[in-house]
Amino acid sequence: MIDERDHPLDELAAHALGSLDASERADVETHIASCSACKDRLAEYQAVAASLPLGLEPVAPPPEAWTRIVSATRGRRQRPSRWLAAVKWPAIAAIFALVVFWNLALERELSRRSPGPAPGPEVEALSRRPGRVIILAGTGAPASSARIFVAVDGGGHFAVSGLPTLPRDRAYQLWFVRSNPPATSGAIFAVDRSGRAWVKVTTPASLDDVRTIVVTEEPASGSPAPTGRELLVARPWP
Amino acid sequence: MGAASSSRPFPGTNGEEPTDLDLIQAMRRGAEAALEALYRRYGGLVYTLALRIVGDPELAREVLQDTFLSTWAGREAYDPSRGRVPWWLMGIARNRAVDLLRSRSHQARLRERHDEPSPSSNPAVASQAAAQPEVALRTSVRQALEVLSIPQRQAIELAFYGGLTQVEIARELGEPLGTVKSRTREAMERLRRRLAPLMDRKTERDRD
């Protein structure tokens, strides 16, 4: 029997349902890193949560749904993705490290942000997933730095600081640069008065042939391909 | 569809139907047909879950597609020790669905439709066909949920399908956070006790 006074049983149940916020999740991960009873209990709750959808009345998806999936995967080179191959489903200690790292990184970002709309739910979603952090260096804008987080299940977020604010007819654009052009646009954004931005990024369905990530300056409505010079570039990864 | 790498597409143990893990491994060898097999197996469940969360068939289809594209892109990352393949799929789907749900305006959410569309005639997706253990689990889940009190069931649904944090649920219900948390835990405890004997973290389908 797990003694309630010492163990966060309420939080274990909520965690398994995906109903904790980022800091509560971190607390749970910290606790279970050294408590196997709670780690096992959480696993049992997760199994319960995973079986909940079986209680729903089944609905078949429309036939065309599969067609779109096929056409998106077809023609891709079949070698494993360099990006995602580096992301393993980590052991508990590594989950803890990842979540703590992300929470620290997020708190730093949030505390440094000037007043403005907070990321809100995106922040919660961000720290929920396993994924990969890529650092971008300000090769073309020396005062700037940025990081992008690409989740294993797709979607990503980009945080940048130190970029100059632009006139109304200009914007920054983030690109996934491929070996076969054209580059894919991930986001068009502006920075706030302090030169910072936090944006959701549209990641391509496959990252297999992405060579690097860059940020350029473009017209305010964006460009179909990069025209400005590279301001930030992702550092090469192994 | 890309050609499979062996004459028999997905070797299963003893010539039987491939396990989920067999399909993942075939996907790692580049067999897109293995992704299709996984889709036929679990696409219905993923779509049902997505539809329940986002409440809109178009959005649910988007979640379904994103989930299987992510499954393909992340096929190296799946770790069997973390749990069964369908759980992995549903985790991806639920995260994506909740992201979509939370990024919509409240007005759009209030327009969420509750009527469920009639099942499509697409025979490729096994929305009804399931191995015997799955059918037993489905029945048991429904029965277990019916045994919960209304507030307990609501707590589970607001959290899991509504994508709300405990704090948000407390606020929405106008109840103390501690009450919501212990109610959620009591509900999960009751479900755990009823369902644990039926659940093996690795089933016949996963064992290799």
CSV table of C-alpha atoms in Angstrom, one decimal:
chain,number,residue,atom,x,y,z
A,1,MET,CA,0.0,0.0,0.0
A,2,ILE,CA,1.3,3.4,-0.8
A,3,ASP,CA,1.1,5.9,2.0
A,4,GLU,CA,-0.8,8.9,0.8
A,5,ARG,CA,1.1,11.3,3.0
A,6,ASP,CA,4.4,10.7,1.3
A,7,HIS,CA,3.4,10.0,-2.2
A,8,PRO,CA,1.6,12.2,-4.7
A,9,LEU,CA,-1.2,9.7,-5.6
A,10,ASP,CA,-3.6,12.4,-6.7
A,11,GLU,CA,-1.0,13.7,-9.1
A,12,LEU,CA,-0.1,10.3,-10.4
A,13,ALA,CA,-3.7,9.8,-11.5
A,14,ALA,CA,-3.9,13.3,-13.1
A,15,HIS,CA,-0.6,12.8,-14.8
A,16,ALA,CA,-1.8,9.6,-16.5
A,17,LEU,CA,-4.8,11.5,-17.8
A,18,GLY,CA,-2.6,14.3,-19.1
A,19,SER,CA,-4.2,16.7,-16.7
A,20,LEU,CA,-1.2,18.3,-14.9
A,21,ASP,CA,0.5,21.5,-15.8
A,22,ALA,CA,4.2,21.6,-16.6
A,23,SER,CA,5.6,22.2,-13.1
A,24,GLU,CA,3.3,19.6,-11.6
A,25,ARG,CA,4.5,17.1,-14.2
A,26,ALA,CA,8.1,17.9,-13.3
A,27,ASP,CA,7.4,17.3,-9.7
A,28,VAL,CA,5.9,13.8,-10.5
A,29,GLU,CA,8.8,12.9,-12.7
A,30,THR,CA,11.2,13.9,-9.9
A,31,HIS,CA,9.3,11.8,-7.4
A,32,ILE,CA,9.1,8.6,-9.5
A,33,ALA,CA,12.7,8.8,-10.4
A,34,SER,CA,13.4,7.6,-6.9
A,35,CYS,CA,10.2,5.8,-6.0
A,36,SER,CA,9.5,2.6,-7.8
A,37,ALA,CA,6.1,2.0,-6.1
A,38,CYS,CA,4.8,5.2,-7.6
A,39,LYS,CA,6.5,4.6,-10.9
A,40,ASP,CA,4.6,1.3,-11.1
A,41,ARG,CA,1.4,2.9,-10.0
A,42,LEU,CA,1.7,5.5,-12.6
A,43,ALA,CA,2.3,2.8,-15.2
A,44,GLU,CA,-0.9,1.2,-14.1
A,45,TYR,CA,-2.8,4.5,-14.3
A,46,GLN,CA,-1.3,5.0,-17.8
A,47,ALA,CA,-2.6,1.6,-18.9
A,48,VAL,CA,-6.1,2.6,-17.6
A,49,ALA,CA,-5.9,5.9,-19.5
A,50,ALA,CA,-4.8,4.1,-22.7
A,51,SER,CA,-7.8,1.8,-22.5
A,52,LEU,CA,-10.4,4.6,-22.0
A,53,PRO,CA,-10.9,5.2,-25.8
A,54,LEU,CA,-12.0,1.6,-26.0
A,55,GLY,CA,-15.1,2.7,-24.1
A,56,LEU,CA,-16.0,5.1,-27.0
A,57,GLU,CA,-18.5,4.1,-29.7
A,58,PRO,CA,-16.2,3.4,-32.7
A,59,VAL,CA,-16.3,5.7,-35.7
A,60,ALA,CA,-14.5,4.7,-38.9
A,61,PRO,CA,-12.5,7.5,-40.5
A,62,PRO,CA,-13.3,8.6,-44.1
A,63,PRO,CA,-11.6,6.6,-46.8
A,64,GLU,CA,-9.7,9.5,-48.2
A,65,ALA,CA,-7.8,10.0,-44.9
A,66,TRP,CA,-5.4,7.1,-45.8
A,67,THR,CA,-4.8,8.5,-49.2
A,68,ARG,CA,-3.3,11.7,-47.9
A,69,ILE,CA,-1.1,9.8,-45.5
A,70,VAL,CA,0.3,7.6,-48.3
A,71,SER,CA,1.0,10.5,-50.6
A,72,ALA,CA,2.9,12.2,-47.8
A,73,THR,CA,5.1,9.2,-47.1
A,74,ARG,CA,5.6,8.0,-50.6
A,75,GLY,CA,8.8,8.9,-52.4
A,76,ARG,CA,10.7,9.7,-49.2
A,77,ARG,CA,14.1,8.2,-48.9
A,78,GLN,CA,13.8,5.2,-46.6
A,79,ARG,CA,16.8,5.8,-44.4
A,80,PRO,CA,16.0,6.6,-40.8
A,81,SER,CA,15.5,10.2,-40.0
A,82,ARG,CA,18.7,11.7,-38.6
A,83,TRP,CA,16.7,14.0,-36.4
A,84,LEU,CA,14.4,11.6,-34.8
A,85,ALA,CA,16.8,8.7,-34.7
A,86,ALA,CA,18.6,10.7,-32.0
A,87,VAL,CA,15.5,10.9,-29.9
A,88,LYS,CA,14.9,7.7,-28.0
A,89,TRP,CA,12.0,7.1,-25.6
A,90,PRO,CA,14.1,7.8,-22.6
A,91,ALA,CA,14.4,5.9,-19.4
A,92,ILE,CA,12.7,7.6,-16.4
A,93,ALA,CA,15.8,9.5,-15.4
A,94,ALA,CA,16.2,10.9,-18.8
A,95,ILE,CA,12.6,11.9,-19.0
A,96,PHE,CA,13.2,13.8,-15.7
A,97,ALA,CA,16.3,15.5,-17.2
A,98,LEU,CA,14.4,16.4,-20.4
A,99,VAL,CA,11.4,17.8,-18.5
A,100,VAL,CA,13.6,19.7,-16.1
A,101,PHE,CA,15.7,21.1,-18.9
A,102,TRP,CA,12.7,22.2,-20.7
A,103,ASN,CA,11.1,23.7,-17.7
A,104,LEU,CA,14.2,25.7,-16.9
A,105,ALA,CA,14.6,26.8,-20.5
A,106,LEU,CA,10.9,27.7,-20.7
A,107,GLU,CA,11.1,29.6,-17.4
A,108,ARG,CA,14.1,31.5,-18.6
A,109,GLU,CA,12.2,32.4,-21.8
A,110,LEU,CA,9.1,33.4,-20.0
A,111,SER,CA,10.7,35.5,-17.4
A,112,ARG,CA,12.7,37.3,-20.0
A,113,ARG,CA,9.7,38.0,-22.2
A,114,SER,CA,8.4,41.6,-22.2
A,115,PRO,CA,4.7,41.9,-21.4
A,116,GLY,CA,2.6,40.5,-24.1
A,117,PRO,CA,0.4,37.5,-24.9
A,118,ALA,CA,1.8,34.5,-23.0
A,119,PRO,CA,2.4,31.2,-24.9
A,120,GLY,CA,-0.2,29.7,-22.7
A,121,PRO,CA,-1.4,26.2,-23.8
A,122,GLU,CA,1.5,25.9,-26.2
A,123,VAL,CA,3.8,26.0,-23.3
A,124,GLU,CA,2.0,23.1,-21.7
A,125,ALA,CA,2.0,21.1,-24.9
A,126,LEU,CA,5.7,21.8,-25.5
A,127,SER,CA,6.9,20.4,-22.3
A,128,ARG,CA,4.7,17.4,-22.6
A,129,ARG,CA,6.4,15.8,-25.5
A,130,PRO,CA,9.8,14.1,-26.1
A,131,GLY,CA,11.7,15.8,-28.9
A,132,ARG,CA,14.8,17.4,-30.0
A,133,VAL,CA,16.3,20.8,-29.3
A,134,ILE,CA,18.3,22.5,-32.0
A,135,ILE,CA,20.3,25.6,-31.3
A,136,LEU,CA,20.6,28.3,-34.0
A,137,ALA,CA,23.5,30.7,-34.0
A,138,GLY,CA,23.3,34.3,-35.1
A,139,THR,CA,25.8,34.0,-37.9
A,140,GLY,CA,24.2,36.9,-39.7
A,141,ALA,CA,22.8,38.8,-36.7
A,142,PRO,CA,25.5,38.6,-34.0
A,143,ALA,CA,23.4,39.7,-31.1
A,144,SER,CA,20.8,37.1,-31.7
A,145,SER,CA,20.3,33.5,-30.6
A,146,ALA,CA,17.5,31.0,-31.0
A,147,ARG,CA,16.4,27.5,-30.3
A,148,ILE,CA,13.9,25.3,-32.0
A,149,PHE,CA,12.2,22.4,-30.4
A,150,VAL,CA,10.9,19.7,-32.7
A,151,ALA,CA,8.6,17.1,-31.0
A,152,VAL,CA,8.8,13.5,-31.9
A,153,ASP,CA,5.1,13.5,-32.9
A,154,GLY,CA,5.5,16.6,-35.2
A,155,GLY,CA,5.0,20.3,-34.5
A,156,GLY,CA,7.5,22.5,-32.9
A,157,HIS,CA,8.3,25.8,-31.2
A,158,PHE,CA,10.8,28.4,-31.9
A,159,ALA,CA,12.2,30.9,-29.4
A,160,VAL,CA,14.5,33.7,-30.5
A,161,SER,CA,16.1,36.8,-28.9
A,162,GLY,CA,18.3,39.6,-30.1
A,163,LEU,CA,16.8,40.3,-33.5
A,164,PRO,CA,16.1,43.9,-34.5
A,165,THR,CA,12.5,44.9,-34.8
A,166,LEU,CA,11.5,45.4,-38.4
A,167,PRO,CA,9.4,47.9,-40.3
A,168,ARG,CA,5.8,47.0,-41.0
A,169,ASP,CA,6.5,45.8,-44.5
A,170,ARG,CA,9.1,43.3,-43.4
A,171,ALA,CA,9.1,40.1,-41.4
A,172,TYR,CA,11.3,37.2,-40.3
A,173,GLN,CA,10.8,33.8,-41.8
A,174,LEU,CA,12.0,30.4,-40.7
A,175,TRP,CA,13.0,27.8,-43.2
A,176,PHE,CA,13.7,24.1,-43.3
A,177,VAL,CA,16.4,23.8,-45.9
A,178,ARG,CA,16.4,20.6,-47.9
A,179,SER,CA,18.8,18.9,-50.2
A,180,ASN,CA,16.2,19.1,-53.0
A,181,PRO,CA,14.9,22.7,-53.2
A,182,PRO,CA,12.7,24.4,-52.4
A,183,ALA,CA,13.1,25.1,-48.7
A,184,THR,CA,10.0,24.7,-46.7
A,185,SER,CA,8.7,27.6,-44.7
A,186,GLY,CA,8.1,26.9,-41.0
A,187,ALA,CA,7.0,30.2,-39.7
A,188,ILE,CA,6.6,33.9,-40.5
A,189,PHE,CA,7.0,36.1,-37.4
A,190,ALA,CA,7.9,39.4,-35.9
A,191,VAL,CA,9.8,40.2,-32.7
A,192,ASP,CA,8.5,42.3,-29.9
A,193,ARG,CA,10.1,45.6,-28.7
A,194,SER,CA,12.8,43.6,-26.8
A,195,GLY,CA,13.7,41.7,-29.9
A,196,ARG,CA,12.2,38.4,-28.8
A,197,ALA,CA,9.6,36.0,-30.3
A,198,TRP,CA,8.1,32.7,-29.4
A,199,VAL,CA,6.3,31.0,-32.3
A,200,LYS,CA,4.7,27.8,-33.2
A,201,VAL,CA,6.4,26.2,-36.1
A,202,THR,CA,4.9,24.1,-38.8
A,203,THR,CA,7.4,21.2,-39.3
A,204,PRO,CA,7.4,19.3,-42.6
A,205,ALA,CA,5.9,15.8,-42.5
A,206,SER,CA,9.3,14.3,-43.0
A,207,LEU,CA,12.5,15.7,-41.7
A,208,ASP,CA,14.6,13.0,-43.4
A,209,ASP,CA,16.1,15.3,-46.0
A,210,VAL,CA,16.3,18.6,-44.0
A,211,ARG,CA,19.8,19.8,-44.0
A,212,THR,CA,19.6,22.8,-41.8
A,213,ILE,CA,17.3,25.5,-40.4
A,214,VAL,CA,17.7,29.2,-41.1
A,215,VAL,CA,16.0,32.5,-40.4
A,216,THR,CA,15.9,35.2,-43.1
A,217,GLU,CA,14.3,38.6,-43.4
A,218,GLU,CA,11.6,38.7,-46.0
A,219,PRO,CA,8.6,40.9,-47.1
A,220,ALA,CA,5.9,41.0,-44.4
A,221,SER,CA,3.7,38.5,-46.2
A,222,GLY,CA,6.6,36.0,-46.5
A,223,SER,CA,8.3,34.6,-49.6
A,224,PRO,CA,7.9,31.2,-51.3
A,225,ALA,CA,11.7,30.7,-51.0
A,226,PRO,CA,14.4,32.5,-49.0
A,227,THR,CA,15.5,35.7,-50.6
A,228,GLY,CA,17.1,37.6,-47.6
A,229,ARG,CA,20.5,36.7,-46.3
A,230,GLU,CA,20.7,34.1,-43.5
A,231,LEU,CA,20.5,35.7,-40.1
A,232,LEU,CA,20.4,32.6,-37.9
A,233,VAL,CA,21.6,29.1,-38.9
A,234,ALA,CA,21.2,25.8,-37.0
A,235,ARG,CA,24.5,24.5,-35.8
A,236,PRO,CA,25.5,21.3,-37.5
A,237,TRP,CA,24.4,18.2,-35.6
A,238,PRO,CA,25.9,14.8,-35.6
B,1,MET,CA,3.3,1.7,-52.4
B,2,GLY,CA,6.9,1.0,-52.0
B,3,ALA,CA,7.9,-2.6,-52.4
B,4,ALA,CA,8.4,-4.6,-49.2
B,5,SER,CA,11.9,-5.9,-48.6
B,6,SER,CA,11.0,-9.6,-48.3
B,7,SER,CA,8.8,-12.0,-50.2
B,8,ARG,CA,6.4,-12.4,-47.3
B,9,PRO,CA,5.8,-8.8,-46.3
B,10,PHE,CA,5.7,-8.9,-42.5
B,11,PRO,CA,7.1,-12.1,-41.0
B,12,GLY,CA,5.1,-12.9,-37.9
B,13,THR,CA,6.1,-15.5,-35.4
B,14,ASN,CA,5.3,-19.0,-36.5
B,15,GLY,CA,3.7,-17.7,-39.7
B,16,GLU,CA,0.9,-16.0,-37.9
B,17,GLU,CA,-0.4,-12.5,-38.2
B,18,PRO,CA,2.4,-10.0,-37.5
B,19,THR,CA,2.5,-8.4,-34.1
B,20,ASP,CA,2.5,-4.7,-33.7
B,21,LEU,CA,6.2,-4.8,-33.1
B,22,ASP,CA,6.7,-6.8,-36.3
B,23,LEU,CA,5.0,-4.0,-38.1
B,24,ILE,CA,7.1,-1.3,-36.5
B,25,GLN,CA,10.2,-3.2,-37.4
B,26,ALA,CA,9.0,-3.6,-41.0
B,27,MET,CA,8.4,0.2,-41.1
B,28,ARG,CA,12.0,0.7,-40.0
B,29,ARG,CA,13.1,-1.4,-43.0
B,30,GLY,CA,11.1,1.1,-45.1
B,31,ALA,CA,7.9,-0.9,-45.7
B,32,GLU,CA,5.1,1.6,-46.2
B,33,ALA,CA,2.7,-1.3,-46.4
B,34,ALA,CA,3.4,-1.9,-42.7
B,35,LEU,CA,2.2,1.6,-41.9
B,36,GLU,CA,-1.0,0.8,-43.8
B,37,ALA,CA,-1.4,-2.4,-41.8
B,38,LEU,CA,-1.0,-0.4,-38.6
B,39,TYR,CA,-3.5,2.0,-39.9
B,40,ARG,CA,-6.0,-0.7,-40.6
B,41,ARG,CA,-5.5,-2.0,-37.1
B,42,TYR,CA,-5.6,1.2,-35.1
B,43,GLY,CA,-6.8,4.0,-37.5
B,44,GLY,CA,-10.3,3.6,-36.3
B,45,LEU,CA,-9.4,3.8,-32.6
B,46,VAL,CA,-7.2,6.9,-33.2
B,47,TYR,CA,-10.0,8.6,-35.3
B,48,THR,CA,-12.6,7.8,-32.6
B,49,LEU,CA,-10.4,9.2,-29.9
B,50,ALA,CA,-9.6,12.3,-32.0
B,51,LEU,CA,-13.2,12.9,-32.9
B,52,ARG,CA,-14.3,12.6,-29.2
B,53,ILE,CA,-11.7,15.3,-28.3
B,54,VAL,CA,-12.0,17.8,-31.1
B,55,GLY,CA,-15.7,17.1,-31.9
B,56,ASP,CA,-15.3,17.9,-35.6
B,57,PRO,CA,-14.7,15.3,-38.3
B,58,GLU,CA,-12.4,17.5,-40.4
B,59,LEU,CA,-10.2,18.2,-37.4
B,60,ALA,CA,-10.3,14.6,-36.4
B,61,ARG,CA,-9.1,13.6,-39.8
B,62,GLU,CA,-6.3,16.1,-39.5
B,63,VAL,CA,-5.3,14.5,-36.2
B,64,LEU,CA,-5.5,11.1,-37.7
B,65,GLN,CA,-3.3,12.0,-40.6
B,66,ASP,CA,-0.8,13.8,-38.4
B,67,THR,CA,-0.7,10.9,-36.0
B,68,PHE,CA,0.2,8.3,-38.7
B,69,LEU,CA,2.6,10.7,-40.4
B,70,SER,CA,4.3,11.2,-37.0
B,71,THR,CA,4.3,7.5,-36.5
B,72,TRP,CA,6.1,7.0,-39.8
B,73,ALA,CA,8.6,9.8,-39.1
B,74,GLY,CA,9.2,8.6,-35.5
B,75,ARG,CA,9.3,4.9,-36.2
B,76,GLU,CA,12.9,4.6,-34.9
B,77,ALA,CA,11.9,6.3,-31.6
B,78,TYR,CA,9.3,3.8,-30.4
B,79,ASP,CA,10.4,2.0,-27.3
B,80,PRO,CA,8.4,-1.2,-26.4
B,81,SER,CA,9.4,-0.9,-22.7
B,82,ARG,CA,7.3,2.2,-22.5
B,83,GLY,CA,4.1,0.4,-23.4
B,84,ARG,CA,2.1,-1.1,-26.3
B,85,VAL,CA,2.1,0.3,-29.8
B,86,PRO,CA,-1.5,1.5,-29.7
B,87,TRP,CA,-0.8,3.4,-26.5
B,88,TRP,CA,2.0,5.2,-28.3
B,89,LEU,CA,-0.3,6.0,-31.2
B,90,MET,CA,-3.1,7.2,-28.9
B,91,GLY,CA,-0.6,9.4,-26.9
B,92,ILE,CA,0.5,11.1,-30.1
B,93,ALA,CA,-3.1,11.5,-31.2
B,94,ARG,CA,-4.4,12.8,-27.9
B,95,ASN,CA,-1.5,15.3,-27.7
B,96,ARG,CA,-2.2,16.6,-31.2
B,97,ALA,CA,-6.0,16.7,-30.6
B,98,VAL,CA,-5.7,18.6,-27.3
B,99,ASP,CA,-3.3,21.0,-29.0
B,100,LEU,CA,-5.9,21.7,-31.7
B,101,LEU,CA,-8.7,21.8,-29.2
B,102,ARG,CA,-6.9,24.3,-27.0
B,103,SER,CA,-5.9,26.5,-29.9
B,104,ARG,CA,-9.5,27.0,-31.0
B,105,SER,CA,-11.6,29.8,-29.7
B,106,HIS,CA,-14.1,29.1,-27.0
B,107,GLN,CA,-16.9,29.9,-29.5
B,108,ALA,CA,-15.7,27.2,-31.8
B,109,ARG,CA,-15.6,24.7,-28.9
B,110,LEU,CA,-19.1,25.6,-27.9
B,111,ARG,CA,-20.2,24.8,-31.4
B,112,GLU,CA,-18.8,21.3,-31.0
B,113,ARG,CA,-21.2,18.8,-32.3
B,114,HIS,CA,-22.2,15.9,-30.2
B,115,ASP,CA,-23.9,13.8,-32.9
B,116,GLU,CA,-21.6,11.1,-34.2
B,117,PRO,CA,-21.4,10.4,-37.9
B,118,SER,CA,-22.6,7.0,-39.0
B,119,PRO,CA,-19.7,4.6,-39.6
B,120,SER,CA,-18.3,4.8,-43.1
B,121,SER,CA,-18.5,1.8,-45.4
B,122,ASN,CA,-14.8,1.7,-45.8
B,123,PRO,CA,-14.0,-2.0,-45.1
B,124,ALA,CA,-10.2,-1.3,-44.8
B,125,VAL,CA,-10.4,0.0,-41.3
B,126,ALA,CA,-11.1,-2.5,-38.5
B,127,SER,CA,-13.4,-0.4,-36.4
B,128,GLN,CA,-15.4,-3.5,-35.4
B,129,ALA,CA,-13.2,-6.4,-36.0
B,130,ALA,CA,-10.8,-7.1,-33.1
B,131,ALA,CA,-9.1,-10.0,-31.5
B,132,GLN,CA,-11.0,-11.6,-28.6
B,133,PRO,CA,-8.9,-10.0,-25.8
B,134,GLU,CA,-9.6,-6.6,-27.3
B,135,VAL,CA,-13.4,-7.2,-27.3
B,136,ALA,CA,-13.3,-8.3,-23.7
B,137,LEU,CA,-11.3,-5.2,-22.7
B,138,ARG,CA,-13.7,-2.9,-24.6
B,139,THR,CA,-16.7,-4.4,-22.8
B,140,SER,CA,-14.9,-4.2,-19.4
B,141,VAL,CA,-13.9,-0.6,-20.0
B,142,ARG,CA,-17.5,0.4,-20.7
B,143,GLN,CA,-18.8,-1.5,-17.7
B,144,ALA,CA,-16.1,0.0,-15.4
B,145,LEU,CA,-17.0,3.5,-16.5
B,146,GLU,CA,-20.6,2.9,-15.8
B,147,VAL,CA,-19.8,1.9,-12.3
B,148,LEU,CA,-18.2,5.3,-11.6
B,149,SER,CA,-20.3,8.1,-10.1
B,150,ILE,CA,-21.4,10.9,-12.4
B,151,PRO,CA,-18.9,13.4,-10.9
B,152,GLN,CA,-16.1,10.8,-11.1
B,153,ARG,CA,-16.9,10.1,-14.7
B,154,GLN,CA,-17.0,13.8,-15.5
B,155,ALA,CA,-13.6,14.3,-13.9
B,156,ILE,CA,-12.1,11.6,-16.1
B,157,GLU,CA,-13.7,13.0,-19.2
B,158,LEU,CA,-12.9,16.6,-18.6
B,159,ALA,CA,-9.3,15.7,-18.1
B,160,PHE,CA,-8.8,13.1,-20.8
B,161,TYR,CA,-11.1,14.2,-23.5
B,162,GLY,CA,-11.4,17.8,-22.6
B,163,GLY,CA,-7.6,18.3,-22.3
B,164,LEU,CA,-8.1,20.4,-19.1
B,165,THR,CA,-5.6,20.6,-16.3
B,166,GLN,CA,-6.8,19.9,-12.7
B,167,VAL,CA,-6.7,23.6,-12.0
B,168,GLU,CA,-8.9,24.3,-15.0
B,169,ILE,CA,-11.4,21.6,-14.1
B,170,ALA,CA,-11.7,23.0,-10.6
B,171,ARG,CA,-12.3,26.5,-12.0
B,172,GLU,CA,-14.8,25.3,-14.6
B,173,LEU,CA,-16.8,23.3,-11.9
B,174,GLY,CA,-16.4,26.0,-9.3
B,175,GLU,CA,-15.0,23.4,-6.9
B,176,PRO,CA,-11.8,23.3,-4.7
B,177,LEU,CA,-8.8,21.9,-6.4
B,178,GLY,CA,-8.2,19.3,-3.7
B,179,THR,CA,-11.7,18.0,-4.3
B,180,VAL,CA,-11.2,17.6,-8.0
B,181,LYS,CA,-7.8,15.9,-7.5
B,182,SER,CA,-9.0,13.4,-5.0
B,183,ARG,CA,-12.1,12.7,-7.1
B,184,THR,CA,-10.0,12.1,-10.2
B,185,ARG,CA,-7.7,9.8,-8.2
B,186,GLU,CA,-10.6,7.8,-6.8
B,187,ALA,CA,-12.0,7.4,-10.2
B,188,MET,CA,-8.7,6.1,-11.6
B,189,GLU,CA,-8.3,3.8,-8.6
B,190,ARG,CA,-11.7,2.2,-9.2
B,191,LEU,CA,-10.9,1.8,-12.9
B,192,ARG,CA,-7.4,0.4,-12.1
B,193,ARG,CA,-8.8,-2.2,-9.7
B,194,ARG,CA,-11.4,-3.3,-12.2
B,195,LEU,CA,-9.2,-3.3,-15.3
B,196,ALA,CA,-5.8,-4.3,-14.0
B,197,PRO,CA,-6.4,-8.0,-14.1
B,198,LEU,CA,-7.3,-7.7,-17.8
B,199,MET,CA,-4.4,-5.6,-18.8
B,200,ASP,CA,-1.1,-6.9,-19.7
B,201,ARG,CA,1.4,-4.2,-20.7
B,202,LYS,CA,2.5,-6.5,-23.5
B,203,THR,CA,-0.1,-8.7,-25.1
B,204,GLU,CA,0.2,-11.6,-27.5
B,205,ARG,CA,0.4,-9.1,-30.3
B,206,ASP,CA,3.5,-7.5,-29.0
B,207,ARG,CA,5.4,-10.5,-27.8
B,208,ASP,CA,8.2,-11.6,-30.1
